[in-house]
Short mmCIF file of C-alpha atoms in Angstrom, two decimals:
data_model
loop_
_atom_site.label_atom_id
_atom_site.label_comp_id
_atom_site.label_asym_id
_atom_site.label_seq_id
_atom_site.Cartn_x
_atom_site.Cartn_y
_atom_site.Cartn_z
CA MET A 82 -0.15 8.37 13.34
CA LEU A 83 3.36 8.59 14.81
CA LYS A 84 4.65 6.03 12.28
CA MET A 85 3.16 8.04 9.42
CA LEU A 86 4.58 11.27 10.84
CA SER A 87 8.01 9.66 11.10
CA ASP A 88 7.81 8.43 7.49
CA THR A 89 6.84 11.97 6.42
CA PHE A 90 9.88 13.49 8.10
CA VAL A 91 12.19 10.90 6.58
CA ALA A 92 10.74 11.61 3.13
CA GLY A 93 11.20 15.36 3.61
CA ASP A 94 14.83 14.87 4.61
CA THR A 95 15.46 13.16 1.26
CA GLY A 96 13.65 15.82 -0.79
CA GLN A 97 10.50 13.77 -1.35
CA THR A 98 6.81 14.65 -0.96
CA PRO A 99 4.40 12.09 0.57
CA LEU A 100 1.09 11.21 -1.09
CA LEU A 101 -1.44 9.71 1.33
CA GLY A 102 -4.40 7.59 0.27
CA LEU A 103 -7.25 7.41 2.81
CA LEU A 104 -9.38 4.35 2.08
CA ASP A 105 -12.86 4.17 3.56
CA LEU A 106 -14.40 0.73 4.06
CA THR A 107 -18.17 0.40 4.41
CA ALA A 108 -19.41 -1.45 7.53
CA VAL A 109 -16.17 -3.39 7.65
CA PHE A 110 -16.74 -5.11 11.01
CA HIS A 111 -20.10 -6.40 9.74
CA THR A 112 -18.77 -7.88 6.49
CA VAL A 113 -15.81 -10.02 7.61
CA ASP A 114 -16.62 -13.47 6.23
CA HIS A 115 -16.15 -16.13 8.94
CA ALA A 116 -15.24 -18.94 6.54
CA ILE A 117 -12.60 -16.82 4.78
CA LEU A 118 -11.20 -15.56 8.08
CA ILE A 119 -10.85 -19.06 9.57
CA GLU A 120 -9.19 -20.35 6.40
CA ARG A 121 -6.82 -17.37 6.39
CA LEU A 122 -5.89 -17.97 10.01
CA ARG A 123 -5.06 -21.57 9.12
CA LEU A 124 -3.18 -21.06 5.85
CA THR A 125 -1.53 -17.65 6.31
CA PHE A 126 -0.84 -17.62 10.04
CA GLY A 127 -0.49 -21.35 10.72
CA MET A 128 -3.20 -21.55 13.37
CA VAL A 129 -4.06 -25.21 14.00
CA ASP A 130 -5.43 -27.62 16.59
CA SER A 131 -6.88 -26.13 19.77
CA ALA A 132 -6.23 -22.51 18.82
CA LEU A 133 -8.04 -22.88 15.50
CA HIS A 134 -10.90 -24.81 17.11
CA TRP A 135 -11.24 -22.12 19.76
CA MET A 136 -11.37 -19.36 17.15
CA THR A 137 -13.86 -21.34 15.05
CA SER A 138 -16.07 -21.80 18.09
CA TYR A 139 -15.84 -18.09 18.87
CA LEU A 140 -16.95 -17.02 15.38
CA THR A 141 -19.38 -19.68 14.17
CA GLY A 142 -22.69 -21.05 15.36
CA ARG A 143 -23.96 -17.64 16.50
CA THR A 144 -27.48 -16.32 16.06
CA GLN A 145 -29.10 -12.94 16.43
CA TYR A 146 -32.55 -11.42 16.78
CA VAL A 147 -34.17 -8.07 17.44
CA ARG A 148 -36.47 -7.45 20.39
CA TYR A 149 -38.76 -4.44 20.21
CA ARG A 150 -42.12 -5.16 21.80
CA GLU A 151 -41.96 -8.47 20.00
CA VAL A 152 -39.05 -10.80 19.20
CA SER A 153 -38.02 -11.14 15.57
CA THR A 154 -37.10 -14.37 13.85
CA THR A 155 -33.72 -15.74 14.89
CA THR A 156 -31.15 -15.78 12.09
CA HIS A 157 -27.67 -17.30 11.86
CA VAL A 158 -24.64 -15.00 11.65
CA TYR A 159 -22.14 -15.89 8.93
CA CYS A 160 -20.09 -12.70 8.84
CA GLY A 161 -18.90 -9.88 11.05
CA VAL A 162 -16.80 -9.64 14.19
CA PRO A 163 -18.14 -8.37 17.53
CA GLN A 164 -17.63 -4.63 17.88
CA GLY A 165 -16.38 -3.40 21.21
CA SER A 166 -14.59 -6.68 21.81
CA VAL A 167 -10.87 -7.19 22.33
CA LEU A 168 -10.55 -9.51 19.33
CA GLY A 169 -12.54 -7.36 16.90
CA PRO A 170 -9.78 -4.83 16.09
CA VAL A 171 -7.26 -7.69 15.94
CA LEU A 172 -9.17 -9.95 13.58
CA PHE A 173 -9.68 -7.33 10.89
CA PRO A 174 -5.93 -6.70 10.24
CA LEU A 175 -5.50 -10.48 10.08
CA TYR A 176 -8.36 -10.70 7.59
CA VAL A 177 -6.78 -8.09 5.28
CA ALA A 178 -3.19 -9.29 5.71
CA ASP A 179 -2.96 -10.06 1.97
CA VAL A 180 -3.76 -6.42 1.20
CA ILE A 181 -0.65 -5.35 3.09
CA GLU A 182 1.50 -7.48 0.80
CA LEU A 183 -0.42 -6.22 -2.24
CA VAL A 184 0.33 -2.60 -1.30
CA LYS A 185 4.00 -3.40 -0.73
CA GLU A 186 4.16 -4.97 -4.19
CA CYS A 187 3.12 -1.56 -5.55
CA ASP A 188 6.14 -0.01 -3.79
CA LEU A 189 3.88 1.82 -1.34
CA ILE A 190 3.59 1.78 2.46
CA PRO A 191 0.42 0.40 4.13
CA HIS A 192 -0.89 1.52 7.52
CA VAL A 193 -3.58 -0.64 9.13
CA PHE A 194 -5.20 -0.11 12.51
CA ALA A 195 -8.58 -1.53 13.51
CA ASP A 196 -10.80 -0.76 10.48
CA ASP A 197 -8.60 1.99 9.03
CA LEU A 198 -6.52 1.38 5.90
CA GLN A 199 -4.14 4.03 4.62
CA ILE A 200 -1.58 3.90 1.81
CA CYS A 201 1.40 6.22 1.65
CA GLY A 202 3.98 6.81 -1.05
CA HIS A 203 6.87 9.25 -1.50
CA SER A 204 8.20 10.85 -4.65
CA VAL A 205 10.54 13.59 -5.74
CA SER A 206 8.98 16.69 -7.25
CA ALA A 207 9.68 15.62 -10.83
CA ASP A 208 7.85 12.29 -10.37
CA THR A 209 4.62 13.37 -8.68
CA GLN A 210 2.46 12.33 -11.65
CA GLU A 211 4.08 8.89 -11.65
CA GLN A 212 3.37 8.66 -7.93
CA VAL A 213 -0.32 9.48 -8.51
CA THR A 214 -0.52 6.78 -11.19
CA ARG A 215 1.08 4.21 -8.91
CA MET A 216 -1.26 5.16 -6.05
CA THR A 217 -4.45 4.96 -8.14
CA THR A 218 -3.38 1.63 -9.65
CA CYS A 219 -2.75 0.25 -6.16
CA ILE A 220 -6.11 1.48 -4.84
CA GLU A 221 -7.91 -0.15 -7.76
CA ARG A 222 -6.13 -3.44 -7.05
CA VAL A 223 -7.13 -3.14 -3.39
CA HIS A 224 -10.70 -2.46 -4.51
CA TYR A 225 -10.84 -5.68 -6.55
CA TRP A 226 -9.31 -7.66 -3.68
CA MET A 227 -11.87 -6.23 -1.25
CA ALA A 228 -14.75 -7.16 -3.57
CA SER A 229 -13.50 -10.75 -3.87
CA ASN A 230 -13.31 -11.03 -0.06
CA HIS A 231 -16.80 -9.66 0.65
CA LEU A 232 -15.56 -6.23 1.70
CA ARG A 233 -16.62 -2.94 0.16
CA LEU A 234 -14.39 0.06 -0.53
CA ASN A 235 -16.37 3.30 -0.50
CA PRO A 236 -15.16 5.35 -3.52
CA ASN A 237 -17.06 8.47 -2.43
CA LYS A 238 -15.03 8.74 0.78
CA THR A 239 -11.67 7.56 -0.56
CA GLU A 240 -9.32 10.55 -0.78
CA LEU A 241 -5.77 11.38 -1.85
CA ILE A 242 -3.81 14.02 0.03
CA TRP A 243 -0.40 15.55 -0.66
CA LEU A 244 1.46 16.19 2.61
CA ARG A 245 3.56 19.09 1.41
CA SER A 246 5.63 21.91 2.79
CA PRO A 247 5.08 25.51 1.56
CA ARG A 248 8.26 25.32 -0.53
CA ARG A 249 6.90 22.48 -2.69
CA THR A 250 3.37 23.72 -3.31
CA ASN A 251 3.95 24.63 -6.97
CA LEU A 252 5.80 21.40 -7.74
CA LEU A 253 2.90 19.02 -7.12
CA SER A 254 0.85 17.41 -9.87
CA THR A 255 -2.56 19.00 -10.36
CA SER A 256 -3.71 16.69 -13.15
CA PRO A 257 -7.16 15.09 -12.74
CA ILE A 258 -7.14 11.69 -11.06
CA HIS A 259 -9.35 8.91 -12.42
CA LEU A 260 -10.44 6.60 -9.63
CA PHE A 261 -13.36 4.15 -9.82
CA GLY A 262 -14.55 5.85 -12.99
CA HIS A 263 -14.69 9.29 -11.36
CA CYS A 264 -12.46 12.28 -11.99
CA ASN A 265 -10.93 13.71 -8.80
CA THR A 266 -8.07 15.94 -7.72
CA ALA A 267 -5.61 15.19 -4.94
CA PHE A 268 -5.68 18.13 -2.55
CA SER A 269 -2.71 19.21 -0.47
CA VAL A 270 -2.43 20.19 3.16
CA ARG A 271 0.19 21.89 5.25
CA PRO A 272 0.29 22.93 8.90
CA GLU A 273 -1.54 26.06 9.96
CA SER A 274 0.14 28.94 11.72
CA GLN A 275 2.02 28.05 14.89
CA SER A 276 -0.29 29.97 17.23
CA TYR A 277 -3.45 28.37 15.79
CA ARG A 278 -2.24 24.79 15.81
CA CYS A 279 -0.71 25.04 19.28
CA GLN A 280 -4.03 26.35 20.65
CA HIS A 281 -5.85 23.54 18.85
CA MET A 282 -3.48 20.85 20.12
CA SER A 283 -3.58 22.28 23.63
CA ALA A 284 -7.35 21.98 23.65
CA ILE A 285 -7.12 18.34 22.55
CA SER A 286 -4.44 17.10 24.90
CA PRO A 287 -2.25 19.36 27.04
CA ALA A 288 0.06 16.45 27.77
CA CYS A 289 1.16 16.02 24.15
CA ALA A 290 0.59 19.51 22.76
CA SER A 291 4.20 20.64 23.00
CA THR A 292 5.53 17.51 21.31
CA ILE A 293 3.09 17.73 18.40
CA CYS A 294 3.75 21.44 17.89
CA VAL A 295 7.49 20.80 17.77
CA SER A 296 6.85 18.07 15.17
CA TYR A 297 4.83 20.47 13.00
CA ASP A 298 7.57 23.09 13.29
CA LEU A 299 10.00 20.56 11.86
CA PHE A 300 7.55 19.84 9.02
CA ASP A 301 7.47 23.53 8.10
CA ASP A 302 11.22 23.44 7.46
CA LEU A 303 11.13 20.48 5.05
#
């Protein structure tokens, strides 16, 4: 969040408006393919010998069953990483490492943490439609990559958001956006009034409320 906020401020200082793509992945921790992950660890990250054998042992050869009054049939597990584990949030970014490079090839900025994937791009007011086109093209490429790697991008929960200041509201593109065969519109957000957001932030975390409110005040001036 802080990295994205910093990128937003830098974009505002140069007269640009950020467009944020929020990508929702369906049951991502359950669909990580073990064979693909192990091969990616070996080829992309150079994991070999004992480290690779240890990771292979950690992921493969596992079984699962359900016990409710009676015990179900035991089945082998070929995909998914353990949720609530230390390695779970680490293995997913490694699994989608190629997506990061794909997004960068589209001249956009990826943000990955645990099972969250966000794409951010900046454009001047005159090029907002071009920015939307570049963003939708990138998301569609990510969608095809996800499908080929046994992951599923949820189009119904994938959203585009303009992070704009009040001064640039009328300069943003309002043209319909075609994504996954559906027609959508990127909506825009800006900070609420100072009194409201400071009360809201104070209720969330008194320790960081003042810092966040100061950051939003700076955003208002972009």
